Tab-separated table of C-alpha atoms in Angstrom:
chain	number	residue	atom	x	y	z
E	1	UNK	CA	-21.356	-19.138	21.126
E	2	UNK	CA	-21.209	-21.301	18.000
E	3	UNK	CA	-24.769	-20.325	17.037
E	4	UNK	CA	-23.559	-16.789	16.372
E	5	UNK	CA	-21.510	-18.132	13.458
E	6	UNK	CA	-24.683	-19.047	11.567
E	7	UNK	CA	-26.460	-15.733	12.131
E	8	UNK	CA	-27.042	-13.639	9.031
E	9	UNK	CA	-27.974	-10.027	8.343
E	10	UNK	CA	-30.129	-8.555	9.992
E	11	UNK	CA	-30.274	-10.876	12.979
E	12	UNK	CA	-28.335	-9.714	16.013
E	13	UNK	CA	-25.616	-11.795	17.620
E	14	UNK	CA	-26.614	-13.167	21.021
E	15	UNK	CA	-24.384	-12.789	24.049
E	16	UNK	CA	-26.936	-13.437	26.804
E	17	UNK	CA	-25.775	-15.781	29.522
E	18	UNK	CA	-22.095	-15.731	28.577
E	19	UNK	CA	-19.152	-14.215	30.382
E	20	UNK	CA	-16.838	-11.642	28.802
E	21	UNK	CA	-14.257	-14.298	27.864
E	22	UNK	CA	-16.868	-16.390	25.992
E	23	UNK	CA	-18.275	-13.269	24.350
E	24	UNK	CA	-14.851	-12.177	23.110
E	25	UNK	CA	-14.150	-15.668	21.761
E	26	UNK	CA	-17.459	-15.683	19.899
E	27	UNK	CA	-16.751	-12.260	18.403
E	28	UNK	CA	-13.219	-13.296	17.489
E	29	UNK	CA	-14.539	-16.337	15.589
E	30	UNK	CA	-16.841	-14.103	13.541
E	31	UNK	CA	-14.109	-11.541	12.956
E	32	UNK	CA	-11.677	-14.255	11.863
E	33	UNK	CA	-14.252	-15.744	9.485
E	34	UNK	CA	-15.114	-12.390	7.914
E	35	UNK	CA	-11.736	-10.632	7.911
E	36	UNK	CA	-8.792	-12.925	8.604
E	37	UNK	CA	-9.787	-16.093	6.723
E	38	UNK	CA	-11.786	-14.386	3.960
E	39	UNK	CA	-9.396	-12.075	2.124
E	40	UNK	CA	-9.025	-9.945	0.176
E	41	UNK	CA	-11.701	-7.613	1.483
E	42	UNK	CA	-12.919	-5.516	-1.445
E	43	UNK	CA	-15.503	-2.748	-1.615
E	44	UNK	CA	-16.470	-1.151	-4.898
E	45	UNK	CA	-13.427	-2.658	-6.615
E	46	UNK	CA	-10.972	-1.359	-4.010
E	47	UNK	CA	-9.214	-3.476	-1.415
E	48	UNK	CA	-9.798	-2.614	2.246
E	49	UNK	CA	-7.049	-2.637	4.870
E	50	UNK	CA	-7.124	-2.058	8.630
E	51	UNK	CA	-5.726	1.286	9.720
E	52	UNK	CA	-2.074	0.812	10.659
E	53	UNK	CA	-0.528	2.188	13.821
E	54	UNK	CA	3.079	1.776	14.859
E	55	UNK	CA	3.587	-0.851	17.512
E	56	UNK	CA	0.121	-2.398	17.152
E	57	UNK	CA	-1.228	-5.319	15.177
E	58	UNK	CA	-3.615	-3.767	12.621
E	59	UNK	CA	-6.169	-6.576	12.755
E	60	UNK	CA	-6.251	-6.553	16.572
E	61	UNK	CA	-6.770	-2.799	16.471
E	62	UNK	CA	-9.582	-3.164	13.927
E	63	UNK	CA	-11.277	-5.835	16.057
E	64	UNK	CA	-11.185	-3.478	19.039
E	65	UNK	CA	-12.654	-0.597	16.997
E	66	UNK	CA	-15.496	-2.787	15.761
E	67	UNK	CA	-16.497	-4.157	19.180
E	68	UNK	CA	-15.795	-1.321	21.624
E	69	UNK	CA	-16.448	2.381	21.988
E	70	UNK	CA	-14.552	5.220	23.668
E	71	UNK	CA	-15.885	5.787	27.176
E	72	UNK	CA	-13.360	8.398	28.315
E	73	UNK	CA	-12.288	11.042	25.811
E	74	UNK	CA	-9.333	12.151	27.946
E	75	UNK	CA	-7.682	8.758	28.240
E	76	UNK	CA	-9.227	7.301	25.038
E	77	UNK	CA	-10.278	4.309	27.145
E	78	UNK	CA	-12.447	1.844	25.222
E	79	UNK	CA	-15.049	-0.557	26.610
E	80	UNK	CA	-17.211	-3.293	25.150
E	81	UNK	CA	-20.116	-1.954	23.057
E	82	UNK	CA	-23.036	-4.350	22.772
E	83	UNK	CA	-24.633	-2.516	19.823
E	84	UNK	CA	-21.457	-2.662	17.730
E	85	UNK	CA	-20.681	-6.222	18.724
E	86	UNK	CA	-24.173	-7.575	17.973
E	87	UNK	CA	-23.782	-6.257	14.414
E	88	UNK	CA	-20.194	-7.346	13.720
E	89	UNK	CA	-21.323	-9.795	11.024
E	90	UNK	CA	-23.230	-7.006	9.206
E	91	UNK	CA	-19.994	-5.310	8.202
E	92	UNK	CA	-18.839	-7.869	5.654
E	93	UNK	CA	-22.414	-8.192	4.375
E	94	UNK	CA	-22.449	-4.498	3.459
E	95	UNK	CA	-18.885	-4.403	2.137
E	96	UNK	CA	-19.703	-7.304	-0.180
E	97	UNK	CA	-22.652	-5.247	-1.528
E	98	UNK	CA	-25.209	-7.861	-0.551
E	99	UNK	CA	-27.627	-5.044	0.228
E	100	UNK	CA	-27.911	-2.101	-2.136
E	101	UNK	CA	-31.476	-0.895	-1.604
E	102	UNK	CA	-31.986	1.687	1.115
E	103	UNK	CA	-28.229	2.048	1.484
E	104	UNK	CA	-26.452	5.356	0.930
E	105	UNK	CA	-22.824	5.110	-0.166
E	106	UNK	CA	-21.012	8.405	-0.563
E	107	UNK	CA	-17.821	10.338	0.088
E	108	UNK	CA	-17.625	13.638	1.923
E	109	UNK	CA	-14.797	16.049	2.719
E	110	UNK	CA	-14.310	16.378	6.460
E	111	UNK	CA	-11.774	18.368	8.485
E	112	UNK	CA	-9.761	15.167	8.946
E	113	UNK	CA	-9.848	14.333	5.223
E	114	UNK	CA	-12.165	12.549	2.832
E	115	UNK	CA	-14.322	9.802	4.306
E	116	UNK	CA	-16.499	7.288	2.484
E	117	UNK	CA	-19.675	6.256	4.277
E	118	UNK	CA	-21.904	3.244	3.778
E	119	UNK	CA	-25.173	3.909	5.566
E	120	UNK	CA	-27.941	1.335	5.923
E	121	UNK	CA	-30.990	3.579	6.292
E	122	UNK	CA	-33.331	0.861	7.586
E	123	UNK	CA	-30.968	-0.537	10.211
E	124	UNK	CA	-29.217	2.754	11.105
E	125	UNK	CA	-25.843	1.110	10.569
E	126	UNK	CA	-22.806	3.102	9.448
E	127	UNK	CA	-19.464	1.986	8.024
E	128	UNK	CA	-16.659	4.527	7.629
E	129	UNK	CA	-13.817	4.063	5.163
E	130	UNK	CA	-10.890	6.324	4.400
E	131	UNK	CA	-9.812	6.356	0.750
E	132	UNK	CA	-6.098	5.984	0.167
E	133	UNK	CA	-4.634	8.461	-2.311
E	134	UNK	CA	-1.636	6.683	-3.786
E	135	UNK	CA	-3.361	3.353	-4.417
E	136	UNK	CA	-6.944	2.458	-5.174
E	137	UNK	CA	-7.794	1.151	-1.714
E	138	UNK	CA	-9.476	2.039	1.587
E	139	UNK	CA	-8.691	1.918	5.267
E	140	UNK	CA	-11.569	0.569	7.331
E	141	UNK	CA	-11.918	3.032	10.180
E	142	UNK	CA	-14.982	1.754	12.038
E	143	UNK	CA	-18.620	0.681	11.907
E	144	UNK	CA	-21.410	1.339	14.371
E	145	UNK	CA	-25.131	1.504	15.050
E	146	UNK	CA	-26.680	4.965	15.294
E	147	UNK	CA	-28.390	5.430	18.619
E	148	UNK	CA	-29.351	8.153	21.053
E	149	UNK	CA	-28.677	11.761	19.996
E	150	UNK	CA	-26.996	10.717	16.741
E	151	UNK	CA	-30.065	8.769	15.704
E	152	UNK	CA	-32.357	11.697	16.370
E	153	UNK	CA	-30.179	14.327	14.701
E	154	UNK	CA	-28.985	11.895	12.049
E	155	UNK	CA	-25.617	13.418	11.293
E	156	UNK	CA	-25.110	10.937	8.466
E	157	UNK	CA	-27.951	12.417	6.397
E	158	UNK	CA	-26.442	15.873	6.931
E	159	UNK	CA	-23.147	14.547	5.631
E	160	UNK	CA	-24.962	12.991	2.677
E	161	UNK	CA	-26.299	16.432	1.724
E	162	UNK	CA	-22.663	17.669	1.566
E	163	UNK	CA	-21.428	14.634	-0.375
E	164	UNK	CA	-18.905	14.883	-3.179
E	165	UNK	CA	-20.188	14.494	-6.718
E	166	UNK	CA	-18.537	11.089	-7.003
E	167	UNK	CA	-17.625	8.460	-4.481
E	168	UNK	CA	-13.913	8.201	-3.841
């Protein structure tokens, strides 16, 4: 849907009345505009890269993480996620620091390592980055809309209370 290309934060992308092929094409156009054709991607003075994995194209993998969710923990099967997909264009908006009010940006030590979170309080939108140690850069892990149990318990605010003294 070409109209999705002109949508801005905080409008949602519209996929009503389209089949899955058209929806994926529309999302791919937005992803290409924001991440493939608009580089480098920099947050807080540090370049952002997709998480690499042997045998996979990093940008394809990132696209999948930003538009799908795991539906089977055993098999790690992923399926289309409307909430993530409708907000795909919000990601670059936040990374480019176009919204700074009512946004929490912080780093926290987790069992899997240090994570940096960008949390839009008003829109319940979360971006997760992983700081790289050897170079001043980040991996972009994922971004999603808080809903259901997570929204009610708001795990992100609990993480914010445990935040490191400075953002990494």
